[in-house]
Coordinates of C-alpha atoms in Angstrom, one line a residue:
M220 CA 0.1 24.1 19.0
Y221 CA 2.1 20.9 19.2
C222 CA 0.4 17.6 18.6
V223 CA 2.5 14.6 19.7
R224 CA 2.0 11.2 21.3
N225 CA 4.3 8.8 23.1
V226 CA 5.2 5.6 21.4
T227 CA 7.6 4.5 24.1
E228 CA 9.0 6.5 27.1
D229 CA 11.6 8.1 24.9
L230 CA 9.9 8.0 21.5
Y231 CA 7.2 10.3 20.2
W232 CA 5.0 10.4 17.1
I233 CA 5.4 13.9 15.6
G234 CA 3.5 13.5 12.4
A235 CA 0.4 15.0 11.0
N236 CA -3.0 14.1 9.5
D237 CA -4.2 15.3 6.1
H238 CA -7.9 15.5 5.3
R239 CA -7.5 18.1 2.5
L240 CA -5.6 15.9 0.0
A241 CA -8.1 14.2 -2.4
L242 CA -5.7 12.0 -4.3
F243 CA -2.6 10.3 -2.9
E244 CA 0.2 10.5 -5.4
N245 CA -2.4 12.5 -7.4
I246 CA -4.0 9.3 -8.5
H247 CA -5.5 7.2 -5.5
P248 CA -8.6 8.5 -3.7
I249 CA -8.2 8.9 0.0
P250 CA -11.7 9.7 1.4
R251 CA -10.5 9.0 4.9
G252 CA -7.4 11.1 4.5
V253 CA -3.9 10.0 5.2
S254 CA -1.3 10.3 8.0
Y255 CA 2.3 11.4 7.6
N256 CA 4.3 9.7 10.3
S257 CA 7.5 11.0 11.8
Y258 CA 9.1 10.1 15.1
F259 CA 11.3 11.9 17.6
L260 CA 13.7 10.2 20.0
K261 CA 14.8 11.9 23.2
D262 CA 18.2 10.5 24.3
E263 CA 21.6 12.0 24.9
S264 CA 21.1 13.1 21.3
S265 CA 17.9 14.4 19.8
V266 CA 16.8 12.4 16.7
V267 CA 14.0 12.7 14.1
F268 CA 13.2 9.7 12.0
D269 CA 11.9 10.9 8.6
T270 CA 10.1 14.1 7.8
I271 CA 6.6 14.6 6.3
D272 CA 4.8 16.1 3.4
W273 CA 5.3 19.8 2.8
S274 CA 1.6 20.4 3.2
S275 CA 1.8 19.6 6.9
C276 CA 5.2 21.0 7.6
R277 CA 4.0 23.7 10.0
Q278 CA 2.6 21.1 12.4
F279 CA 5.8 19.0 12.1
I280 CA 8.1 21.9 13.0
E281 CA 5.9 22.9 15.9
N282 CA 6.1 19.3 17.2
I283 CA 9.9 19.2 16.9
E284 CA 10.4 22.6 18.6
Y285 CA 8.1 21.5 21.5
L286 CA 10.1 18.3 22.2
L287 CA 13.5 20.0 21.7
E288 CA 12.8 22.4 24.5
G289 CA 15.5 24.7 23.2
R290 CA 18.0 22.0 22.5
P291 CA 19.5 21.7 19.0
L292 CA 18.4 18.9 16.7
D293 CA 21.3 16.5 16.5
Y294 CA 20.4 13.9 14.0
L295 CA 17.8 13.2 11.2
V296 CA 17.5 9.7 10.0
I297 CA 16.0 9.4 6.5
N298 CA 14.7 6.0 5.7
H299 CA 12.8 7.0 2.6
M300 CA 13.1 10.1 0.4
E301 CA 9.8 10.1 -1.4
P302 CA 8.4 13.7 -1.2
D303 CA 5.5 12.7 1.1
H304 CA 8.1 11.9 3.6
G305 CA 11.2 13.9 2.5
A306 CA 9.7 17.2 1.3
S307 CA 10.1 18.9 4.7
L308 CA 13.8 18.1 4.8
E309 CA 14.7 21.5 3.5
E310 CA 12.8 23.2 6.3
V311 CA 14.7 21.1 8.9
L312 CA 18.0 22.0 7.3
L313 CA 17.2 25.7 7.3
R314 CA 16.1 25.7 10.9
W315 CA 18.8 23.4 12.2
P316 CA 21.7 23.8 9.7
D317 CA 24.1 21.7 11.8
V318 CA 21.9 18.6 12.0
K319 CA 23.6 15.5 10.9
V320 CA 21.7 13.5 8.3
I321 CA 21.9 9.7 8.4
S322 CA 20.8 7.8 5.3
T323 CA 21.9 5.6 2.3
R324 CA 24.0 6.6 -0.6
K325 CA 21.1 6.5 -3.0
A326 CA 19.0 8.6 -0.6
F327 CA 21.7 11.3 -0.6
L328 CA 21.7 11.2 -4.4
I329 CA 17.9 11.7 -4.5
M330 CA 18.2 14.5 -2.0
S331 CA 20.5 16.3 -4.4
Q332 CA 18.1 15.7 -7.2
F333 CA 15.3 17.4 -5.3
G334 CA 17.7 20.3 -4.6
F335 CA 18.1 19.7 -0.9
K336 CA 21.6 20.8 0.2
V337 CA 23.1 18.9 3.1
K338 CA 26.5 20.0 4.1
E339 CA 29.0 17.3 3.1
E340 CA 30.4 17.2 6.7
N341 CA 26.9 16.5 8.0
C342 CA 26.2 13.5 5.8
I343 CA 26.5 10.1 7.5
E344 CA 26.2 7.4 5.0
V345 CA 25.1 4.0 6.3
K346 CA 24.6 0.6 4.8
E347 CA 23.0 -2.7 5.9
G348 CA 24.3 -4.0 9.2
D349 CA 25.8 -0.7 10.3
T350 CA 24.9 0.4 13.9
F351 CA 24.7 3.9 15.5
K352 CA 24.3 5.0 19.1
F353 CA 22.4 8.1 20.2
G354 CA 23.0 7.5 23.9
K355 CA 21.3 4.5 25.5
H356 CA 19.5 3.8 22.2
E357 CA 21.4 1.8 19.6
V358 CA 20.0 1.3 16.1
T359 CA 20.9 -0.9 13.2
F360 CA 20.0 -0.3 9.5
I361 CA 18.5 -2.8 7.1
A362 CA 18.4 -2.2 3.4
A363 CA 14.9 -2.3 1.9
P364 CA 15.5 -1.5 -1.8
M365 CA 12.3 -1.2 -4.0
V366 CA 10.0 -1.2 -1.0
H367 CA 9.1 0.8 -2.9
W368 CA 11.9 3.2 -4.0
P369 CA 15.5 2.0 -4.5
E370 CA 17.0 4.1 -1.7
A371 CA 14.8 2.8 1.1
M372 CA 16.0 1.3 4.3
V373 CA 14.4 0.5 7.6
T374 CA 15.9 1.2 11.0
L375 CA 15.6 -1.1 14.1
D376 CA 16.1 0.4 17.6
L377 CA 17.8 -2.5 19.3
T378 CA 17.2 -0.9 22.8
D379 CA 13.4 -0.7 22.7
G380 CA 12.6 -3.0 19.8
V381 CA 11.1 -0.3 17.5
L382 CA 11.2 -0.9 13.8
F383 CA 11.0 2.3 11.7
A384 CA 9.5 0.6 8.7
A385 CA 9.5 3.3 6.0
D386 CA 6.6 2.6 3.6
A387 CA 6.2 -1.0 4.7
F388 CA 3.2 -1.9 6.8
G389 CA 1.5 1.4 6.0
S390 CA -2.1 2.3 5.2
F391 CA -4.3 5.1 3.8
G392 CA -6.4 6.8 6.4
A393 CA -5.8 9.6 8.9
L394 CA -5.1 8.6 12.5
D395 CA -7.1 11.4 14.1
G396 CA -5.7 10.8 17.5
K397 CA -5.8 7.0 17.5
L398 CA -2.1 6.1 17.1
F399 CA -2.0 2.4 17.8
N400 CA -3.4 -0.6 16.0
D401 CA -5.3 -1.8 19.2
E402 CA -7.0 1.6 19.5
V403 CA -9.0 0.9 16.3
D404 CA -10.9 -2.0 14.8
F405 CA -8.3 -2.6 12.1
D406 CA -10.0 -5.5 10.4
R407 CA -13.3 -3.6 10.1
D408 CA -12.1 -0.1 9.5
W409 CA -8.6 -0.2 8.2
L410 CA -7.9 -3.4 6.3
D411 CA -9.4 -2.3 3.0
D412 CA -7.3 0.9 3.1
A413 CA -4.2 -1.0 4.1
R414 CA -4.7 -3.5 1.2
R415 CA -5.4 -0.7 -1.3
Y416 CA -2.3 1.1 -0.1
Y417 CA -0.1 -2.0 -0.4
T418 CA -1.4 -3.3 -3.7
N419 CA -1.3 0.0 -5.5
I420 CA 1.8 1.5 -4.0
V421 CA 4.0 -1.5 -3.3
G422 CA 2.2 -4.4 -5.1
K423 CA 4.6 -4.6 -8.1
Y424 CA 7.5 -5.3 -5.8
G425 CA 6.4 -8.5 -4.1
P426 CA 9.8 -10.3 -4.3
H427 CA 11.5 -7.3 -2.7
V428 CA 8.9 -7.3 0.1
Q429 CA 9.5 -11.0 0.6
L430 CA 13.2 -10.2 1.0
L431 CA 12.5 -7.7 3.6
L432 CA 10.1 -10.0 5.4
G433 CA 12.8 -12.6 5.4
K434 CA 15.2 -10.2 7.1
A435 CA 12.5 -9.1 9.6
A436 CA 11.9 -12.8 10.5
G437 CA 15.5 -13.0 11.7
V438 CA 14.9 -10.2 14.3
L439 CA 11.2 -10.7 14.9
D440 CA 11.8 -11.6 18.5
K441 CA 13.4 -8.2 19.0
I442 CA 10.5 -6.2 17.5
K443 CA 8.0 -4.7 19.9
F444 CA 6.7 -1.8 17.8
I445 CA 6.3 -1.3 14.1
C446 CA 6.3 2.3 13.1
P447 CA 5.3 2.9 9.5
L448 CA 5.3 6.2 7.7
H449 CA 1.5 6.0 7.1
G450 CA -1.2 4.6 9.3
P451 CA -1.3 3.1 12.8
V452 CA 1.7 2.1 14.9
W453 CA 1.6 -1.7 15.6
R454 CA 2.4 -2.8 19.2
N455 CA 0.8 -6.3 19.1
N456 CA -0.9 -8.8 16.8
F457 CA 2.1 -8.8 14.5
E458 CA 1.0 -12.2 13.2
Y459 CA -2.1 -10.7 11.7
L460 CA -0.2 -8.0 9.9
L461 CA 2.6 -10.3 8.7
D462 CA 0.0 -12.8 7.4
K463 CA -1.6 -10.1 5.2
Y464 CA 1.8 -9.1 3.9
Q465 CA 2.7 -12.7 3.2
H466 CA -0.5 -13.1 1.1
W467 CA -0.1 -9.8 -0.8
S468 CA 3.6 -10.1 -1.5
T469 CA 3.4 -13.7 -2.7
Y470 CA 0.2 -12.8 -4.7
E471 CA -1.8 -15.5 -2.9
P472 CA -5.5 -14.5 -2.5
E473 CA -6.7 -13.6 0.9
E474 CA -10.1 -15.2 0.4
K475 CA -11.9 -17.7 -1.7
G476 CA -14.5 -15.7 -3.5
V477 CA -15.4 -14.0 -6.8
M478 CA -14.9 -10.5 -8.0
I479 CA -17.1 -9.6 -10.9
A480 CA -15.9 -6.5 -12.9
Y481 CA -18.1 -5.4 -15.7
A482 CA -17.9 -2.8 -18.5
S483 CA -21.3 -1.9 -19.9
M484 CA -22.4 0.9 -22.3
Y485 CA -26.2 0.7 -22.0
G486 CA -26.7 -1.7 -19.1
N487 CA -26.9 -5.1 -21.0
T488 CA -23.5 -6.3 -20.0
E489 CA -24.3 -5.1 -16.5
A490 CA -27.5 -7.2 -16.5
A491 CA -25.4 -10.3 -17.5
A492 CA -22.9 -9.6 -14.7
Q493 CA -25.8 -9.2 -12.1
A494 CA -27.5 -12.4 -13.4
L495 CA -24.2 -14.3 -12.9
A496 CA -23.7 -12.8 -9.4
T497 CA -27.3 -13.8 -8.5
K498 CA -26.8 -17.3 -9.8
L499 CA -23.6 -17.8 -7.8
C500 CA -25.3 -16.6 -4.6
E501 CA -28.4 -18.7 -5.3
K502 CA -26.1 -21.8 -5.6
G503 CA -24.5 -21.0 -2.2
L504 CA -21.4 -19.0 -3.2
T505 CA -22.1 -15.6 -1.5
N506 CA -18.6 -14.2 -1.2
V507 CA -19.1 -12.1 -4.4
A508 CA -18.2 -8.5 -5.1
V509 CA -19.6 -6.7 -8.2
Y510 CA -18.0 -3.6 -9.7
D511 CA -18.8 -1.3 -12.6
V512 CA -15.3 -0.5 -13.9
S513 CA -16.6 2.8 -15.5
N514 CA -17.4 4.4 -12.1
T515 CA -15.1 2.5 -9.7
Q516 CA -11.7 4.1 -9.4
V517 CA -9.1 1.5 -10.5
S518 CA -7.2 1.4 -7.2
Y519 CA -10.3 -0.2 -5.6
L520 CA -10.5 -2.7 -8.4
I521 CA -6.8 -3.6 -7.9
S522 CA -7.3 -4.0 -4.2
D523 CA -10.1 -6.5 -4.6
A524 CA -8.2 -8.3 -7.4
F525 CA -5.5 -9.0 -4.8
K526 CA -8.2 -10.0 -2.3
Y527 CA -10.2 -12.6 -4.2
S528 CA -9.2 -15.9 -5.7
H529 CA -11.5 -15.6 -8.7
I530 CA -12.2 -12.8 -11.1
V531 CA -14.9 -12.5 -13.7
L532 CA -14.4 -9.9 -16.4
A533 CA -17.5 -9.0 -18.4
S534 CA -17.0 -6.5 -21.2
V535 CA -18.9 -5.1 -24.1
T536 CA -17.0 -5.0 -27.4
Y537 CA -16.0 -1.5 -28.4
N538 CA -14.4 -0.6 -31.8
L539 CA -13.7 -4.3 -32.2
G540 CA -11.7 -4.2 -29.0
I541 CA -12.0 -4.4 -25.2
Y542 CA -14.0 -1.5 -23.6
P543 CA -11.3 1.0 -22.7
V544 CA -11.9 1.1 -19.0
M545 CA -11.7 -2.7 -18.8
H546 CA -8.5 -2.6 -20.9
N547 CA -7.1 -0.1 -18.4
F548 CA -8.0 -2.4 -15.5
L549 CA -6.1 -5.3 -17.3
T550 CA -3.1 -3.0 -17.9
D551 CA -3.0 -2.0 -14.2
M552 CA -3.1 -5.7 -13.2
K553 CA -0.1 -6.3 -15.4
A554 CA 1.7 -3.2 -14.1
L555 CA 1.2 -4.2 -10.4
N556 CA 2.3 -7.8 -11.1
L557 CA -1.0 -9.6 -10.1
Q558 CA -0.6 -13.4 -10.3
K559 CA -2.2 -16.7 -9.3
R560 CA -5.8 -15.9 -10.1
T561 CA -8.5 -17.8 -11.9
F562 CA -10.5 -15.9 -14.5
A563 CA -13.8 -16.4 -16.2
V564 CA -15.0 -14.2 -19.1
V565 CA -18.3 -12.8 -20.3
E566 CA -18.4 -10.9 -23.6
N567 CA -21.0 -8.8 -25.4
G568 CA -21.2 -7.6 -28.9
S569 CA -24.2 -6.8 -31.2
W570 CA -22.6 -7.9 -34.5
A571 CA -18.9 -8.8 -33.9
P572 CA -18.2 -9.8 -30.3
K573 CA -14.4 -9.7 -29.9
S574 CA -13.8 -8.7 -26.3
G575 CA -13.8 -12.3 -25.0
D576 CA -11.0 -13.4 -27.3
L577 CA -9.0 -10.3 -26.5
M578 CA -9.5 -10.5 -22.8
E579 CA -8.5 -14.2 -22.7
K580 CA -5.5 -13.4 -24.9
Y581 CA -4.4 -10.7 -22.5
I582 CA -4.9 -12.9 -19.4
T583 CA -2.9 -15.8 -20.8
E584 CA -0.1 -13.8 -22.6
Q585 CA 0.3 -10.6 -20.5
L586 CA -0.4 -11.8 -17.0
K587 CA 1.6 -14.3 -14.9
D588 CA 0.4 -17.7 -13.7
M589 CA -3.3 -17.2 -14.4
T590 CA -5.9 -19.9 -15.0
L591 CA -8.9 -19.5 -17.3
I592 CA -12.2 -21.3 -16.7
G593 CA -13.8 -22.6 -19.9
G594 CA -17.3 -22.0 -21.0
R595 CA -17.1 -18.3 -21.8
L596 CA -20.5 -16.7 -21.8
S597 CA -21.1 -14.8 -25.1
V598 CA -24.0 -12.4 -25.2
A599 CA -25.4 -10.9 -28.4
S600 CA -26.7 -7.4 -27.4
S601 CA -28.6 -8.6 -24.3
L602 CA -28.9 -11.7 -22.2
L603 CA -31.9 -13.6 -23.3
P604 CA -33.6 -16.7 -21.8
D605 CA -31.9 -19.0 -24.4
K606 CA -28.6 -18.3 -22.6
A607 CA -29.9 -19.6 -19.2
G608 CA -28.2 -22.9 -19.6
E609 CA -24.8 -21.3 -20.5
L610 CA -25.2 -19.0 -17.5
D611 CA -25.9 -21.9 -15.2
K612 CA -22.9 -23.9 -16.5
L613 CA -20.5 -20.9 -16.0
A614 CA -21.8 -20.4 -12.5
D615 CA -21.3 -24.1 -11.8
A616 CA -17.7 -24.0 -13.2
I617 CA -16.8 -21.0 -11.1
I618 CA -18.2 -22.7 -7.9
E619 CA -16.4 -25.9 -8.7
S620 CA -13.1 -24.0 -9.1
V621 CA -13.6 -21.9 -5.9
N622 CA -14.3 -25.1 -4.0
G623 CA -11.2 -26.7 -5.4
E624 CA -13.0 -29.6 -7.0
K625 CA -11.6 -31.2 -10.1

């Protein structure tokens, strides 16, 4: 049975929702599922914009066949060849062998690497600024390299103002019938998934996203719909979405607040982290999030590291080093290019506390444009009453920094 929705009079969503997949890219948890978005344009020519993951191919093909009503499929536009969007290309080629495929040179190279065979005479290579007409609808192509693969482009329908945005402006989460951003409470129900999607999938490539945002700004007055490959279609409130992308892609925090991430073996470092959180809230700073890095999947940690202005790392010393899961968190921060944060450090060690020195060294030498708050809290085995003054001073220093006082 087909499952489609109109985006505009001539344009249809023909994607699918996946609640069976547990890990996106086999690494990021998706408890709310994920959508694979594809779009069908009915014009003088029939056009599909991107395919979907192989796991949902049956639904995808049924949707295309329903809208074709016996016509041939004329064109397939591939904006992004990552398998969660490109894997069903082979099935399209088998069913409609004369379809003409429009994409970038690098995308055609990647197609061949995956073993997808497009007839040479059916390949239409495009580059930035090229235009193409499907009838009354004319589109133009905009290069979007490294957002987040090198072959990516976005396509703008100049007739109806539809931006086919590839992996930009996407989100984890299945649509489950609610296609548009104004059919959901995005800030309440979707923002965390959108941030986690961006920061973990695209976060490393902030400068490339900035380049794309600069190009989009030049045609913003023409855009009436933003159609990403995951998550809701945007038809209003673009300012909200662009503001989030501006923060994330420039590594500016969304909120003034404190993320406390602790690594604890027997609960003593956890107790110190909780004591600091309590002290901050007692003193009036209540925008505080506390995480155990041992049982919090790192994609959630990365998301909140992008969200908050201040990060406290509290780690036990382990084999004279940083506790492994805390070290992994630091490594992911580096890999995803996190910048412009203020850190405070809490260390614990029963006989040779070293984690504080090592975390501070990593922050200052491996991460970009970071600030360290002085007055590290050092705990010997457990936080005892004689450390109350140091705890108080650290809390005051964090609050002073969050409030921007000097």
